[in-house]
């Protein structure tokens, strides 16, 4: 159990604490929303750190390859579902985002069975960055940042769709021909 894998596990462990802080009191207790934002930020930073540390120190493991993207998806999906509950994002947007995640995971699973690794694209990285910022802004729910928050949500949604189209266009042969 190396440091990157411990960071990944920490991210998963933080999820229930994040959810509890965000939803406590119907999401109406500012100090708990700030706590939820802090937990989400820490968890998001572990996502960035674990990969960098694993690559830099050659600590990449099969556990990390499996759990890191899963932990990332669990964190973001938990946040978005809570934000639907708090009526801060429409359910249809979350369905689009979650559907994209399942689709890409499916592509990666089929590719892995063929010995092919589908690397994260720049579009996917931009999407993740904008999603994380949008989630943090929605958690903070500051009226003065309403327009900025809305902009980040829409940009994250657009990047979600663009990154899906990019993945499918670049990797369609995995499904249609069995190889790339």
mmCIF file with all atom_site columns, C-alpha atoms in Angstrom:
data_model
loop_
_atom_site.group_PDB
_atom_site.id
_atom_site.type_symbol
_atom_site.label_atom_id
_atom_site.label_alt_id
_atom_site.label_comp_id
_atom_site.label_asym_id
_atom_site.label_entity_id
_atom_site.label_seq_id
_atom_site.pdbx_PDB_ins_code
_atom_site.Cartn_x
_atom_site.Cartn_y
_atom_site.Cartn_z
_atom_site.occupancy
_atom_site.B_iso_or_equiv
_atom_site.pdbx_formal_charge
_atom_site.auth_seq_id
_atom_site.auth_comp_id
_atom_site.auth_asym_id
_atom_site.auth_atom_id
_atom_site.pdbx_PDB_model_num
ATOM 1   C CA . UNK A 1 1   ? 0.000   0.000  0.000   1.00 0.00 ? 1   UNK A CA 1
ATOM 2   C CA . UNK A 1 2   ? 1.970   2.972  -1.287  1.00 0.00 ? 2   UNK A CA 1
ATOM 3   C CA . UNK A 1 3   ? 1.291   6.706  -0.794  1.00 0.00 ? 3   UNK A CA 1
ATOM 4   C CA . UNK A 1 4   ? -0.698  7.249  -4.020  1.00 0.00 ? 4   UNK A CA 1
ATOM 5   C CA . UNK A 1 5   ? -3.004  4.337  -3.148  1.00 0.00 ? 5   UNK A CA 1
ATOM 6   C CA . UNK A 1 6   ? -3.438  5.681  0.391   1.00 0.00 ? 6   UNK A CA 1
ATOM 7   C CA . UNK A 1 7   ? -4.436  9.054  -1.065  1.00 0.00 ? 7   UNK A CA 1
ATOM 8   C CA . UNK A 1 8   ? -6.977  7.324  -3.299  1.00 0.00 ? 8   UNK A CA 1
ATOM 9   C CA . UNK A 1 9   ? -8.430  5.456  -0.305  1.00 0.00 ? 9   UNK A CA 1
ATOM 10  C CA . UNK A 1 10  ? -8.513  8.715  1.663   1.00 0.00 ? 10  UNK A CA 1
ATOM 11  C CA . UNK A 1 11  ? -10.572 10.275 -1.149  1.00 0.00 ? 11  UNK A CA 1
ATOM 12  C CA . UNK A 1 12  ? -13.145 7.472  -0.885  1.00 0.00 ? 12  UNK A CA 1
ATOM 13  C CA . UNK A 1 13  ? -13.214 7.729  2.925   1.00 0.00 ? 13  UNK A CA 1
ATOM 14  C CA . UNK A 1 14  ? -13.839 11.493 2.715   1.00 0.00 ? 14  UNK A CA 1
ATOM 15  C CA . UNK A 1 15  ? -16.980 11.066 0.578   1.00 0.00 ? 15  UNK A CA 1
ATOM 16  C CA . UNK A 1 16  ? -19.456 10.210 3.384   1.00 0.00 ? 16  UNK A CA 1
ATOM 17  C CA . UNK A 1 17  ? -18.093 13.050 5.537   1.00 0.00 ? 17  UNK A CA 1
ATOM 18  C CA . UNK A 1 18  ? -18.464 15.428 2.601   1.00 0.00 ? 18  UNK A CA 1
ATOM 19  C CA . UNK A 1 19  ? -22.042 14.274 1.941   1.00 0.00 ? 19  UNK A CA 1
ATOM 20  C CA . UNK A 1 20  ? -22.989 14.540 5.628   1.00 0.00 ? 20  UNK A CA 1
ATOM 21  C CA . UNK A 1 21  ? -21.585 18.065 5.910   1.00 0.00 ? 21  UNK A CA 1
ATOM 22  C CA . UNK A 1 22  ? -23.259 19.241 2.711   1.00 0.00 ? 22  UNK A CA 1
ATOM 23  C CA . UNK A 1 23  ? -26.703 17.777 3.384   1.00 0.00 ? 23  UNK A CA 1
ATOM 24  C CA . UNK A 1 24  ? -26.883 18.404 7.151   1.00 0.00 ? 24  UNK A CA 1
ATOM 25  C CA . UNK A 1 25  ? -29.641 20.815 7.980   1.00 0.00 ? 25  UNK A CA 1
ATOM 26  C CA . UNK A 1 26  ? -30.951 20.666 4.434   1.00 0.00 ? 26  UNK A CA 1
ATOM 27  C CA . UNK A 1 27  ? -27.795 22.369 3.206   1.00 0.00 ? 27  UNK A CA 1
ATOM 28  C CA . UNK A 1 28  ? -28.819 25.567 5.019   1.00 0.00 ? 28  UNK A CA 1
ATOM 29  C CA . UNK A 1 29  ? -26.005 25.738 7.602   1.00 0.00 ? 29  UNK A CA 1
ATOM 30  C CA . UNK A 1 30  ? -23.247 27.924 6.147   1.00 0.00 ? 30  UNK A CA 1
ATOM 31  C CA . UNK A 1 31  ? -20.435 26.616 8.344   1.00 0.00 ? 31  UNK A CA 1
ATOM 32  C CA . UNK A 1 32  ? -21.250 23.043 7.277   1.00 0.00 ? 32  UNK A CA 1
ATOM 33  C CA . UNK A 1 33  ? -21.312 24.048 3.623   1.00 0.00 ? 33  UNK A CA 1
ATOM 34  C CA . UNK A 1 34  ? -17.861 25.589 4.053   1.00 0.00 ? 34  UNK A CA 1
ATOM 35  C CA . UNK A 1 35  ? -16.725 22.386 5.742   1.00 0.00 ? 35  UNK A CA 1
ATOM 36  C CA . UNK A 1 36  ? -18.165 20.389 2.836   1.00 0.00 ? 36  UNK A CA 1
ATOM 37  C CA . UNK A 1 37  ? -16.321 22.645 0.377   1.00 0.00 ? 37  UNK A CA 1
ATOM 38  C CA . UNK A 1 38  ? -13.071 22.168 2.312   1.00 0.00 ? 38  UNK A CA 1
ATOM 39  C CA . UNK A 1 39  ? -13.500 18.387 2.331   1.00 0.00 ? 39  UNK A CA 1
ATOM 40  C CA . UNK A 1 40  ? -14.283 18.386 -1.399  1.00 0.00 ? 40  UNK A CA 1
ATOM 41  C CA . UNK A 1 41  ? -11.205 20.517 -2.128  1.00 0.00 ? 41  UNK A CA 1
ATOM 42  C CA . UNK A 1 42  ? -8.951  18.222 -0.071  1.00 0.00 ? 42  UNK A CA 1
ATOM 43  C CA . UNK A 1 43  ? -10.420 15.163 -1.799  1.00 0.00 ? 43  UNK A CA 1
ATOM 44  C CA . UNK A 1 44  ? -9.963  16.807 -5.210  1.00 0.00 ? 44  UNK A CA 1
ATOM 45  C CA . UNK A 1 45  ? -6.348  17.618 -4.410  1.00 0.00 ? 45  UNK A CA 1
ATOM 46  C CA . UNK A 1 46  ? -5.699  13.970 -3.514  1.00 0.00 ? 46  UNK A CA 1
ATOM 47  C CA . UNK A 1 47  ? -6.913  13.127 -7.013  1.00 0.00 ? 47  UNK A CA 1
ATOM 48  C CA . UNK A 1 48  ? -4.296  15.409 -8.508  1.00 0.00 ? 48  UNK A CA 1
ATOM 49  C CA . UNK A 1 49  ? -1.525  14.347 -6.127  1.00 0.00 ? 49  UNK A CA 1
ATOM 50  C CA . UNK A 1 50  ? -1.871  10.569 -6.240  1.00 0.00 ? 50  UNK A CA 1
ATOM 51  C CA . UNK A 1 51  ? -1.336  10.385 -9.996  1.00 0.00 ? 51  UNK A CA 1
ATOM 52  C CA . UNK A 1 52  ? 1.605   12.781 -9.981  1.00 0.00 ? 52  UNK A CA 1
ATOM 53  C CA . UNK A 1 53  ? 3.320   10.933 -7.142  1.00 0.00 ? 53  UNK A CA 1
ATOM 54  C CA . UNK A 1 54  ? 2.649   7.525  -8.709  1.00 0.00 ? 54  UNK A CA 1
ATOM 55  C CA . UNK A 1 55  ? 4.146   8.557  -12.054 1.00 0.00 ? 55  UNK A CA 1
ATOM 56  C CA . UNK A 1 56  ? 7.084   10.514 -10.624 1.00 0.00 ? 56  UNK A CA 1
ATOM 57  C CA . UNK A 1 57  ? 8.217   7.740  -8.271  1.00 0.00 ? 57  UNK A CA 1
ATOM 58  C CA . UNK A 1 58  ? 7.153   4.798  -10.434 1.00 0.00 ? 58  UNK A CA 1
ATOM 59  C CA . UNK A 1 59  ? 4.487   3.727  -7.931  1.00 0.00 ? 59  UNK A CA 1
ATOM 60  C CA . UNK A 1 60  ? 1.783   2.921  -10.484 1.00 0.00 ? 60  UNK A CA 1
ATOM 61  C CA . UNK A 1 61  ? -0.166  -0.186 -9.436  1.00 0.00 ? 61  UNK A CA 1
ATOM 62  C CA . UNK A 1 62  ? -3.131  -2.113 -10.803 1.00 0.00 ? 62  UNK A CA 1
ATOM 63  C CA . UNK A 1 63  ? -5.034  -1.119 -7.658  1.00 0.00 ? 63  UNK A CA 1
ATOM 64  C CA . UNK A 1 64  ? -4.336  2.549  -8.417  1.00 0.00 ? 64  UNK A CA 1
ATOM 65  C CA . UNK A 1 65  ? -5.281  2.192  -12.082 1.00 0.00 ? 65  UNK A CA 1
ATOM 66  C CA . UNK A 1 66  ? -8.623  0.751  -11.002 1.00 0.00 ? 66  UNK A CA 1
ATOM 67  C CA . UNK A 1 67  ? -9.403  2.743  -7.843  1.00 0.00 ? 67  UNK A CA 1
ATOM 68  C CA . UNK A 1 68  ? -8.175  6.214  -8.814  1.00 0.00 ? 68  UNK A CA 1
ATOM 69  C CA . UNK A 1 69  ? -10.715 6.838  -11.590 1.00 0.00 ? 69  UNK A CA 1
ATOM 70  C CA . UNK A 1 70  ? -13.416 5.074  -9.561  1.00 0.00 ? 70  UNK A CA 1
ATOM 71  C CA . UNK A 1 71  ? -12.749 7.278  -6.518  1.00 0.00 ? 71  UNK A CA 1
ATOM 72  C CA . UNK A 1 72  ? -12.844 10.366 -8.742  1.00 0.00 ? 72  UNK A CA 1
ATOM 73  C CA . UNK A 1 73  ? -16.205 9.356  -10.223 1.00 0.00 ? 73  UNK A CA 1
ATOM 74  C CA . UNK A 1 74  ? -17.639 8.506  -6.795  1.00 0.00 ? 74  UNK A CA 1
ATOM 75  C CA . UNK A 1 75  ? -16.619 11.902 -5.414  1.00 0.00 ? 75  UNK A CA 1
ATOM 76  C CA . UNK A 1 76  ? -18.001 13.925 -8.314  1.00 0.00 ? 76  UNK A CA 1
ATOM 77  C CA . UNK A 1 77  ? -21.201 11.864 -8.620  1.00 0.00 ? 77  UNK A CA 1
ATOM 78  C CA . UNK A 1 78  ? -21.835 12.102 -4.861  1.00 0.00 ? 78  UNK A CA 1
ATOM 79  C CA . UNK A 1 79  ? -21.401 15.861 -5.011  1.00 0.00 ? 79  UNK A CA 1
ATOM 80  C CA . UNK A 1 80  ? -23.656 16.284 -8.031  1.00 0.00 ? 80  UNK A CA 1
ATOM 81  C CA . UNK A 1 81  ? -26.395 14.062 -6.592  1.00 0.00 ? 81  UNK A CA 1
ATOM 82  C CA . UNK A 1 82  ? -26.305 16.064 -3.344  1.00 0.00 ? 82  UNK A CA 1
ATOM 83  C CA . UNK A 1 83  ? -26.548 19.277 -5.355  1.00 0.00 ? 83  UNK A CA 1
ATOM 84  C CA . UNK A 1 84  ? -29.625 17.920 -7.157  1.00 0.00 ? 84  UNK A CA 1
ATOM 85  C CA . UNK A 1 85  ? -31.104 17.180 -3.726  1.00 0.00 ? 85  UNK A CA 1
ATOM 86  C CA . UNK A 1 86  ? -30.376 20.784 -2.742  1.00 0.00 ? 86  UNK A CA 1
ATOM 87  C CA . UNK A 1 87  ? -31.950 21.996 -6.017  1.00 0.00 ? 87  UNK A CA 1
ATOM 88  C CA . UNK A 1 88  ? -28.780 23.706 -7.188  1.00 0.00 ? 88  UNK A CA 1
ATOM 89  C CA . UNK A 1 89  ? -28.350 21.796 -10.430 1.00 0.00 ? 89  UNK A CA 1
ATOM 90  C CA . UNK A 1 90  ? -31.010 20.213 -12.621 1.00 0.00 ? 90  UNK A CA 1
ATOM 91  C CA . UNK A 1 91  ? -31.140 16.431 -12.606 1.00 0.00 ? 91  UNK A CA 1
ATOM 92  C CA . UNK A 1 92  ? -30.891 16.283 -16.411 1.00 0.00 ? 92  UNK A CA 1
ATOM 93  C CA . UNK A 1 93  ? -27.436 17.901 -16.281 1.00 0.00 ? 93  UNK A CA 1
ATOM 94  C CA . UNK A 1 94  ? -26.255 15.336 -13.752 1.00 0.00 ? 94  UNK A CA 1
ATOM 95  C CA . UNK A 1 95  ? -27.680 12.536 -15.904 1.00 0.00 ? 95  UNK A CA 1
ATOM 96  C CA . UNK A 1 96  ? -25.642 13.813 -18.874 1.00 0.00 ? 96  UNK A CA 1
ATOM 97  C CA . UNK A 1 97  ? -22.473 14.001 -16.761 1.00 0.00 ? 97  UNK A CA 1
ATOM 98  C CA . UNK A 1 98  ? -22.943 10.581 -15.132 1.00 0.00 ? 98  UNK A CA 1
ATOM 99  C CA . UNK A 1 99  ? -23.849 9.002  -18.479 1.00 0.00 ? 99  UNK A CA 1
ATOM 100 C CA . UNK A 1 100 ? -20.606 10.294 -19.945 1.00 0.00 ? 100 UNK A CA 1
ATOM 101 C CA . UNK A 1 101 ? -18.645 8.766  -17.066 1.00 0.00 ? 101 UNK A CA 1
ATOM 102 C CA . UNK A 1 102 ? -20.307 5.363  -17.531 1.00 0.00 ? 102 UNK A CA 1
ATOM 103 C CA . UNK A 1 103 ? -19.734 5.490  -21.286 1.00 0.00 ? 103 UNK A CA 1
ATOM 104 C CA . UNK A 1 104 ? -16.028 6.304  -20.969 1.00 0.00 ? 104 UNK A CA 1
ATOM 105 C CA . UNK A 1 105 ? -15.608 3.665  -18.253 1.00 0.00 ? 105 UNK A CA 1
ATOM 106 C CA . UNK A 1 106 ? -17.228 1.146  -20.578 1.00 0.00 ? 106 UNK A CA 1
ATOM 107 C CA . UNK A 1 107 ? -14.891 2.096  -23.413 1.00 0.00 ? 107 UNK A CA 1
ATOM 108 C CA . UNK A 1 108 ? -11.903 1.731  -21.104 1.00 0.00 ? 108 UNK A CA 1
ATOM 109 C CA . UNK A 1 109 ? -13.092 -1.667 -19.878 1.00 0.00 ? 109 UNK A CA 1
ATOM 110 C CA . UNK A 1 110 ? -13.515 -3.031 -23.403 1.00 0.00 ? 110 UNK A CA 1
ATOM 111 C CA . UNK A 1 111 ? -10.151 -1.549 -24.419 1.00 0.00 ? 111 UNK A CA 1
ATOM 112 C CA . UNK A 1 112 ? -8.412  -3.033 -21.369 1.00 0.00 ? 112 UNK A CA 1
ATOM 113 C CA . UNK A 1 113 ? -9.733  -6.488 -22.286 1.00 0.00 ? 113 UNK A CA 1
ATOM 114 C CA . UNK A 1 114 ? -7.943  -6.005 -25.611 1.00 0.00 ? 114 UNK A CA 1
ATOM 115 C CA . UNK A 1 115 ? -4.743  -4.820 -23.931 1.00 0.00 ? 115 UNK A CA 1
ATOM 116 C CA . UNK A 1 116 ? -5.317  -1.213 -24.974 1.00 0.00 ? 116 UNK A CA 1
ATOM 117 C CA . UNK A 1 117 ? -4.981  1.688  -22.546 1.00 0.00 ? 117 UNK A CA 1
ATOM 118 C CA . UNK A 1 118 ? -7.099  4.742  -23.280 1.00 0.00 ? 118 UNK A CA 1
ATOM 119 C CA . UNK A 1 119 ? -5.275  7.694  -21.779 1.00 0.00 ? 119 UNK A CA 1
ATOM 120 C CA . UNK A 1 120 ? -7.059  10.723 -20.426 1.00 0.00 ? 120 UNK A CA 1
ATOM 121 C CA . UNK A 1 121 ? -7.459  13.392 -23.096 1.00 0.00 ? 121 UNK A CA 1
ATOM 122 C CA . UNK A 1 122 ? -6.959  17.112 -22.695 1.00 0.00 ? 122 UNK A CA 1
ATOM 123 C CA . UNK A 1 123 ? -10.722 17.532 -23.116 1.00 0.00 ? 123 UNK A CA 1
ATOM 124 C CA . UNK A 1 124 ? -11.281 15.102 -20.255 1.00 0.00 ? 124 UNK A CA 1
ATOM 125 C CA . UNK A 1 125 ? -8.803  16.965 -18.062 1.00 0.00 ? 125 UNK A CA 1
ATOM 126 C CA . UNK A 1 126 ? -10.435 20.316 -18.846 1.00 0.00 ? 126 UNK A CA 1
ATOM 127 C CA . UNK A 1 127 ? -13.823 18.753 -18.120 1.00 0.00 ? 127 UNK A CA 1
ATOM 128 C CA . UNK A 1 128 ? -12.648 17.494 -14.738 1.00 0.00 ? 128 UNK A CA 1
ATOM 129 C CA . UNK A 1 129 ? -11.136 20.861 -13.809 1.00 0.00 ? 129 UNK A CA 1
ATOM 130 C CA . UNK A 1 130 ? -14.304 22.768 -14.695 1.00 0.00 ? 130 UNK A CA 1
ATOM 131 C CA . UNK A 1 131 ? -16.509 20.182 -12.953 1.00 0.00 ? 131 UNK A CA 1
ATOM 132 C CA . UNK A 1 132 ? -14.484 20.451 -9.754  1.00 0.00 ? 132 UNK A CA 1
ATOM 133 C CA . UNK A 1 133 ? -14.566 24.257 -9.787  1.00 0.00 ? 133 UNK A CA 1
ATOM 134 C CA . UNK A 1 134 ? -18.293 24.270 -10.603 1.00 0.00 ? 134 UNK A CA 1
ATOM 135 C CA . UNK A 1 135 ? -19.005 21.861 -7.742  1.00 0.00 ? 135 UNK A CA 1
ATOM 136 C CA . UNK A 1 136 ? -16.993 23.968 -5.283  1.00 0.00 ? 136 UNK A CA 1
ATOM 137 C CA . UNK A 1 137 ? -18.817 27.123 -6.388  1.00 0.00 ? 137 UNK A CA 1
ATOM 138 C CA . UNK A 1 138 ? -22.207 25.405 -6.066  1.00 0.00 ? 138 UNK A CA 1
ATOM 139 C CA . UNK A 1 139 ? -21.318 24.104 -2.600  1.00 0.00 ? 139 UNK A CA 1
ATOM 140 C CA . UNK A 1 140 ? -20.304 27.592 -1.472  1.00 0.00 ? 140 UNK A CA 1
ATOM 141 C CA . UNK A 1 141 ? -23.538 28.939 -3.003  1.00 0.00 ? 141 UNK A CA 1
ATOM 142 C CA . UNK A 1 142 ? -22.463 32.576 -2.802  1.00 0.00 ? 142 UNK A CA 1
ATOM 143 C CA . UNK A 1 143 ? -25.047 34.916 -4.363  1.00 0.00 ? 143 UNK A CA 1
ATOM 144 C CA . UNK A 1 144 ? -22.328 37.336 -5.481  1.00 0.00 ? 144 UNK A CA 1
ATOM 145 C CA . UNK A 1 145 ? -20.814 34.507 -7.585  1.00 0.00 ? 145 UNK A CA 1
ATOM 146 C CA . UNK A 1 146 ? -24.105 33.241 -9.061  1.00 0.00 ? 146 UNK A CA 1
ATOM 147 C CA . UNK A 1 147 ? -23.250 34.229 -12.662 1.00 0.00 ? 147 UNK A CA 1
ATOM 148 C CA . UNK A 1 148 ? -19.716 32.825 -12.364 1.00 0.00 ? 148 UNK A CA 1
ATOM 149 C CA . UNK A 1 149 ? -21.085 29.607 -10.876 1.00 0.00 ? 149 UNK A CA 1
ATOM 150 C CA . UNK A 1 150 ? -23.652 29.253 -13.653 1.00 0.00 ? 150 UNK A CA 1
ATOM 151 C CA . UNK A 1 151 ? -20.957 29.866 -16.266 1.00 0.00 ? 151 UNK A CA 1
ATOM 152 C CA . UNK A 1 152 ? -18.719 27.162 -14.794 1.00 0.00 ? 152 UNK A CA 1
ATOM 153 C CA . UNK A 1 153 ? -21.632 24.708 -14.651 1.00 0.00 ? 153 UNK A CA 1
ATOM 154 C CA . UNK A 1 154 ? -22.479 25.286 -18.316 1.00 0.00 ? 154 UNK A CA 1
ATOM 155 C CA . UNK A 1 155 ? -18.844 25.152 -19.422 1.00 0.00 ? 155 UNK A CA 1
ATOM 156 C CA . UNK A 1 156 ? -18.387 21.901 -17.459 1.00 0.00 ? 156 UNK A CA 1
ATOM 157 C CA . UNK A 1 157 ? -21.477 20.466 -19.162 1.00 0.00 ? 157 UNK A CA 1
ATOM 158 C CA . UNK A 1 158 ? -20.264 21.492 -22.619 1.00 0.00 ? 158 UNK A CA 1
ATOM 159 C CA . UNK A 1 159 ? -16.800 20.057 -21.925 1.00 0.00 ? 159 UNK A CA 1
ATOM 160 C CA . UNK A 1 160 ? -18.454 16.851 -20.699 1.00 0.00 ? 160 UNK A CA 1
ATOM 161 C CA . UNK A 1 161 ? -20.170 16.460 -24.069 1.00 0.00 ? 161 UNK A CA 1
ATOM 162 C CA . UNK A 1 162 ? -17.124 17.537 -26.098 1.00 0.00 ? 162 UNK A CA 1
ATOM 163 C CA . UNK A 1 163 ? -14.860 15.103 -24.225 1.00 0.00 ? 163 UNK A CA 1
ATOM 164 C CA . UNK A 1 164 ? -17.357 12.280 -24.777 1.00 0.00 ? 164 UNK A CA 1
ATOM 165 C CA . UNK A 1 165 ? -17.496 12.985 -28.515 1.00 0.00 ? 165 UNK A CA 1
ATOM 166 C CA . UNK A 1 166 ? -13.682 13.179 -28.588 1.00 0.00 ? 166 UNK A CA 1
ATOM 167 C CA . UNK A 1 167 ? -13.289 9.810  -26.815 1.00 0.00 ? 167 UNK A CA 1
ATOM 168 C CA . UNK A 1 168 ? -15.857 8.104  -29.034 1.00 0.00 ? 168 UNK A CA 1
ATOM 169 C CA . UNK A 1 169 ? -14.394 9.570  -32.233 1.00 0.00 ? 169 UNK A CA 1
ATOM 170 C CA . UNK A 1 170 ? -10.844 8.557  -31.319 1.00 0.00 ? 170 UNK A CA 1
ATOM 171 C CA . UNK A 1 171 ? -11.737 5.113  -29.975 1.00 0.00 ? 171 UNK A CA 1
ATOM 172 C CA . UNK A 1 172 ? -14.796 3.939  -31.922 1.00 0.00 ? 172 UNK A CA 1
ATOM 173 C CA . UNK A 1 173 ? -12.819 1.109  -33.530 1.00 0.00 ? 173 UNK A CA 1
ATOM 174 C CA . UNK A 1 174 ? -12.547 -0.580 -30.138 1.00 0.00 ? 174 UNK A CA 1
ATOM 175 C CA . UNK A 1 175 ? -16.262 -1.308 -30.350 1.00 0.00 ? 175 UNK A CA 1
ATOM 176 C CA . UNK A 1 176 ? -16.739 -1.557 -34.107 1.00 0.00 ? 176 UNK A CA 1
ATOM 177 C CA . UNK A 1 177 ? -13.655 -3.530 -35.104 1.00 0.00 ? 177 UNK A CA 1
ATOM 178 C CA . UNK A 1 178 ? -12.393 -4.955 -31.850 1.00 0.00 ? 178 UNK A CA 1
ATOM 179 C CA . UNK A 1 179 ? -9.055  -3.117 -32.159 1.00 0.00 ? 179 UNK A CA 1
ATOM 180 C CA . UNK A 1 180 ? -7.857  0.431  -32.654 1.00 0.00 ? 180 UNK A CA 1
#
